[in-house]
Short mmCIF file of C-alpha atoms in Angstrom, two decimals:
data_model
loop_
_atom_site.label_atom_id
_atom_site.label_comp_id
_atom_site.label_asym_id
_atom_site.label_seq_id
_atom_site.Cartn_x
_atom_site.Cartn_y
_atom_site.Cartn_z
CA UNK O 1 0.60 0.49 -2.40
CA UNK O 2 -0.63 -2.64 -1.38
CA UNK O 3 -4.58 -3.73 -2.37
CA UNK O 4 -7.44 -5.81 -1.44
CA UNK O 5 -10.30 -5.53 -3.71
CA UNK O 6 -13.64 -6.73 -3.43
CA UNK O 7 -16.94 -5.71 -5.42
CA UNK O 8 -18.72 -3.52 -3.61
CA UNK O 9 -22.09 -5.03 -4.02
CA UNK O 10 -25.27 -5.46 -3.03
CA UNK O 11 -25.29 -8.50 -3.34
CA UNK O 12 -28.87 -9.84 -3.13
CA UNK O 13 -29.76 -13.67 -1.98
CA UNK O 14 -32.78 -15.17 -0.46
CA UNK O 15 -33.05 -16.58 2.53
CA UNK O 16 -31.80 -20.16 3.06
CA UNK O 17 -29.20 -19.77 -0.33
CA UNK O 18 -25.58 -19.77 -0.52
CA UNK O 19 -23.77 -15.83 -0.60
CA UNK O 20 -19.94 -16.21 -1.54
CA UNK O 21 -17.91 -13.18 -1.36
CA UNK O 22 -14.72 -12.66 -2.55
CA UNK O 23 -11.79 -10.75 -2.21
CA UNK O 24 -8.27 -10.04 -3.94
CA UNK O 25 -4.86 -9.20 -2.86
CA UNK O 26 -1.92 -8.12 -4.67
CA UNK O 27 0.65 -8.65 -1.82
CA UNK O 28 2.33 -11.69 -2.81
CA UNK O 29 4.25 -12.62 0.62
CA UNK O 30 0.96 -12.06 2.91
CA UNK O 31 0.38 -15.32 5.38
CA UNK O 32 -3.18 -13.86 7.17
CA UNK O 33 -6.20 -13.59 5.73
CA UNK O 34 -9.79 -12.35 7.60
CA UNK O 35 -12.82 -11.76 7.19
CA UNK O 36 -14.94 -8.99 9.15
CA UNK O 37 -18.71 -8.30 9.47
CA UNK O 38 -19.68 -4.98 9.68
CA UNK O 39 -23.45 -4.14 10.53
CA UNK O 40 -24.48 -0.33 9.54
CA UNK O 41 -23.12 1.95 12.21
CA UNK O 42 -21.31 -0.61 14.05
CA UNK O 43 -17.71 -1.57 14.02
CA UNK O 44 -16.38 -4.11 12.34
CA UNK O 45 -16.23 -7.51 13.79
CA UNK O 46 -14.03 -10.68 13.36
CA UNK O 47 -15.89 -14.15 12.18
CA UNK O 48 -13.09 -15.67 10.19
CA UNK O 49 -9.64 -16.20 10.66
CA UNK O 50 -7.06 -18.61 7.66
CA UNK O 51 -3.48 -18.93 6.70
CA UNK O 52 -3.28 -21.98 4.76
CA UNK O 53 -4.49 -23.02 1.39
CA UNK O 54 -8.10 -25.25 1.08
CA UNK O 55 -11.15 -24.18 3.13
CA UNK O 56 -11.50 -23.77 7.21
CA UNK O 57 -15.59 -24.25 8.11
CA UNK O 58 -17.08 -22.31 11.43
CA UNK O 59 -20.65 -23.41 11.54
CA UNK O 60 -22.06 -21.92 8.59
CA UNK O 61 -18.87 -19.84 7.06
CA UNK O 62 -16.41 -21.18 5.15
CA UNK O 63 -13.61 -19.40 4.12
CA UNK O 64 -11.11 -20.37 1.39
CA UNK O 65 -7.67 -19.25 0.36
CA UNK O 66 -5.83 -20.13 -2.69
CA UNK O 67 -2.53 -18.36 -2.07
CA UNK O 68 -1.34 -19.01 -6.07
CA UNK O 69 -4.46 -17.03 -7.51
CA UNK O 70 -4.26 -14.94 -4.81
CA UNK O 71 -7.84 -14.75 -3.76
CA UNK O 72 -9.94 -15.32 -0.62
CA UNK O 73 -13.66 -16.26 -0.28
CA UNK O 74 -16.20 -16.39 2.14
CA UNK O 75 -19.44 -18.39 1.85
CA UNK O 76 -22.27 -18.12 4.30
CA UNK O 77 -24.41 -21.31 4.11
CA UNK O 78 -27.93 -21.00 4.78
CA UNK O 79 -28.01 -16.94 4.55
CA UNK O 80 -30.13 -15.38 7.44
CA UNK O 81 -31.82 -12.19 7.35
CA UNK O 82 -29.36 -11.57 10.05
CA UNK O 83 -26.69 -12.08 7.90
CA UNK O 84 -27.35 -8.42 6.07
CA UNK O 85 -24.22 -6.78 6.79
CA UNK O 86 -21.30 -5.63 5.03
CA UNK O 87 -18.36 -7.96 4.96
CA UNK O 88 -14.93 -7.00 5.01
CA UNK O 89 -11.91 -8.54 3.68
CA UNK O 90 -8.93 -8.06 5.28
CA UNK O 91 -5.18 -9.33 4.18
CA UNK O 92 -2.17 -9.16 6.95
CA UNK O 93 0.89 -7.36 5.67
CA UNK O 94 3.75 -5.93 6.80
CA UNK O 95 4.51 -5.48 11.24
CA UNK O 96 1.32 -6.56 12.44
CA UNK O 97 -1.04 -4.24 9.93
CA UNK O 98 -3.68 -5.48 7.84
CA UNK O 99 -5.37 -3.63 4.91
CA UNK O 100 -8.59 -4.07 4.78
CA UNK O 101 -11.15 -4.36 1.26
CA UNK O 102 -14.09 -1.71 0.91
CA UNK O 103 -16.38 -4.67 1.77
CA UNK O 104 -19.24 -6.19 0.37
CA UNK O 105 -22.47 -5.45 0.80
CA UNK O 106 -25.10 -8.34 1.35
CA UNK O 107 -28.77 -8.03 1.54
CA UNK O 108 -30.52 -11.45 2.34
CA UNK O 109 -34.03 -11.23 1.61
CA UNK O 110 -36.51 -13.59 3.36
CA UNK E 1 -13.41 -11.99 25.28
CA UNK E 2 -11.37 -8.99 24.08
CA UNK E 3 -12.80 -5.94 25.29
CA UNK E 4 -12.00 -2.65 23.28
CA UNK E 5 -13.79 0.43 24.72
CA UNK E 6 -13.48 4.32 23.02
CA UNK E 7 -14.35 7.41 24.96
CA UNK E 8 -17.57 8.84 23.17
CA UNK E 9 -20.01 7.11 20.69
CA UNK E 10 -20.12 10.51 18.87
CA UNK E 11 -18.57 14.06 19.16
CA UNK E 12 -19.06 17.08 17.89
CA UNK E 13 -16.64 19.47 17.35
CA UNK E 14 -15.64 23.01 16.18
CA UNK E 15 -13.12 23.96 13.75
CA UNK E 16 -9.93 24.34 15.16
CA UNK E 17 -10.44 22.05 18.33
CA UNK E 18 -7.88 20.21 19.97
CA UNK E 19 -9.38 16.83 20.50
CA UNK E 20 -8.90 13.38 21.95
CA UNK E 21 -10.07 10.31 21.30
CA UNK E 22 -9.40 7.58 23.88
CA UNK E 23 -9.15 3.68 23.38
CA UNK E 24 -8.92 1.33 26.28
CA UNK E 25 -8.01 -2.84 25.93
CA UNK E 26 -8.23 -5.18 28.82
CA UNK E 27 -6.70 -7.87 26.72
CA UNK E 28 -3.14 -7.13 27.35
CA UNK E 29 -2.58 -6.59 23.80
CA UNK E 30 0.91 -5.12 22.68
CA UNK E 31 -0.58 -4.01 19.09
CA UNK E 32 -3.45 -1.18 18.79
CA UNK E 33 -4.22 1.04 15.98
CA UNK E 34 -6.19 3.88 14.74
CA UNK E 35 -8.24 3.62 11.79
CA UNK E 36 -10.43 6.24 10.24
CA UNK E 37 -13.72 4.90 7.67
CA UNK E 38 -15.29 6.98 5.38
CA UNK E 39 -17.97 5.60 2.17
CA UNK E 40 -16.09 4.37 -0.24
CA UNK E 41 -12.80 4.66 1.14
CA UNK E 42 -12.66 1.57 3.77
CA UNK E 43 -10.52 1.69 7.08
CA UNK E 44 -7.17 3.45 6.50
CA UNK E 45 -4.59 3.53 8.83
CA UNK E 46 -3.75 6.23 10.73
CA UNK E 47 -1.48 5.40 13.43
CA UNK E 48 -0.62 2.30 15.22
CA UNK E 49 1.61 1.11 18.27
CA UNK E 50 3.47 -2.32 19.14
CA UNK E 51 4.46 -0.94 22.59
CA UNK E 52 4.23 1.50 25.22
CA UNK E 53 5.59 4.82 23.73
CA UNK E 54 6.35 3.47 20.63
CA UNK E 55 4.32 4.98 17.29
CA UNK E 56 4.49 4.47 13.70
CA UNK E 57 2.96 6.18 11.09
CA UNK E 58 -0.04 5.10 9.39
CA UNK E 59 -1.84 5.81 5.26
CA UNK E 60 -2.99 9.09 6.72
CA UNK E 61 -0.99 10.57 9.58
CA UNK E 62 -1.05 13.89 8.80
CA UNK E 63 -3.26 16.21 10.70
CA UNK E 64 -2.77 13.26 14.15
CA UNK E 65 -0.60 12.09 16.45
CA UNK E 66 -0.94 9.91 18.89
CA UNK E 67 0.09 8.71 22.57
CA UNK E 68 0.26 5.47 24.06
CA UNK E 69 2.16 6.08 28.06
CA UNK E 70 0.00 3.05 29.41
CA UNK E 71 0.00 -0.09 27.47
CA UNK E 72 -3.90 -0.61 27.65
CA UNK E 73 -4.46 3.31 26.20
CA UNK E 74 -3.85 4.89 23.16
CA UNK E 75 -4.86 7.94 22.26
CA UNK E 76 -5.52 9.83 18.95
CA UNK E 77 -5.40 13.59 19.10
CA UNK E 78 -6.48 15.80 16.14
CA UNK E 79 -4.30 18.77 17.33
CA UNK E 80 -6.34 21.75 15.23
CA UNK E 81 -9.64 19.54 14.25
CA UNK E 82 -10.72 20.21 10.03
CA UNK E 83 -14.06 19.41 8.39
CA UNK E 84 -12.26 16.79 6.13
CA UNK E 85 -11.46 15.11 9.58
CA UNK E 86 -15.26 14.38 10.46
CA UNK E 87 -15.51 10.35 10.26
CA UNK E 88 -15.96 7.47 11.89
CA UNK E 89 -12.90 6.25 14.03
CA UNK E 90 -12.16 3.21 14.79
CA UNK E 91 -9.21 1.85 17.86
CA UNK E 92 -8.09 -1.87 17.28
CA UNK E 93 -6.21 -4.32 19.19
CA UNK E 94 -4.04 -7.19 18.65
CA UNK E 95 -2.19 -10.14 20.50
CA UNK E 96 1.81 -9.81 18.90
CA UNK E 97 1.16 -13.60 19.34
CA UNK E 98 -2.36 -14.04 17.13
CA UNK E 99 -1.07 -13.85 14.04
CA UNK E 100 -2.33 -10.28 13.21
CA UNK E 101 -6.06 -10.60 14.68
CA UNK E 102 -7.50 -7.31 15.36
CA UNK E 103 -9.96 -6.71 17.68
CA UNK E 104 -12.01 -3.22 16.96
CA UNK E 105 -13.67 -0.84 19.81
CA UNK E 106 -17.71 0.29 19.05
CA UNK E 107 -15.93 3.69 17.74
CA UNK E 108 -16.56 7.32 17.70
CA UNK E 109 -18.31 9.16 15.18
CA UNK E 110 -16.66 13.01 15.12
CA UNK E 111 -18.77 15.73 13.17
CA UNK E 112 -16.58 18.75 13.07
CA UNK E 113 -18.76 21.97 12.39
#
């Protein structure tokens, strides 16, 4: 069974700090990796995708991928209370399918 | 922007009823997916479809069926609803050209009593 593991949290950070969210995956053949943000009672929203080793930056978000270590992370700089949500890591596996982690809950306090 | 819509936000059904959940996407995506999301279990794939009239079982297909008669529409059917099918149901779509990026609808919270 292909797995994606995340710490469930909550991860608590003060406003303005950097939040670091981590994810490990089991399928060495995976080539595509995603971060989704999910507010309570809402559906997941795609915020980052990464396909190559290294960093990818988009505004306050940076995704980091290390395929050798089977590790994906999401950094959120200058965290805001509006970033408080559950962040889901997803890994592409098989034909167009994604396997999701159970998510990390982030709490940003003012 | 990709738009995925689902027929209902909230639905309450009785045990044994046949339930239809509808999903429509407007981006001409080839692939469509049905998930359920439960606390502590995360998102689990029920069925997916990569073309009209094509369907594939996901991880938890038991008690469900699907229909895809048109490219933009993917229906999830609960043949005889049971209380353990109370859940949040999420539809998603993706283009085969976009390296697996999936876009979700707003979800349907189904309660079976």
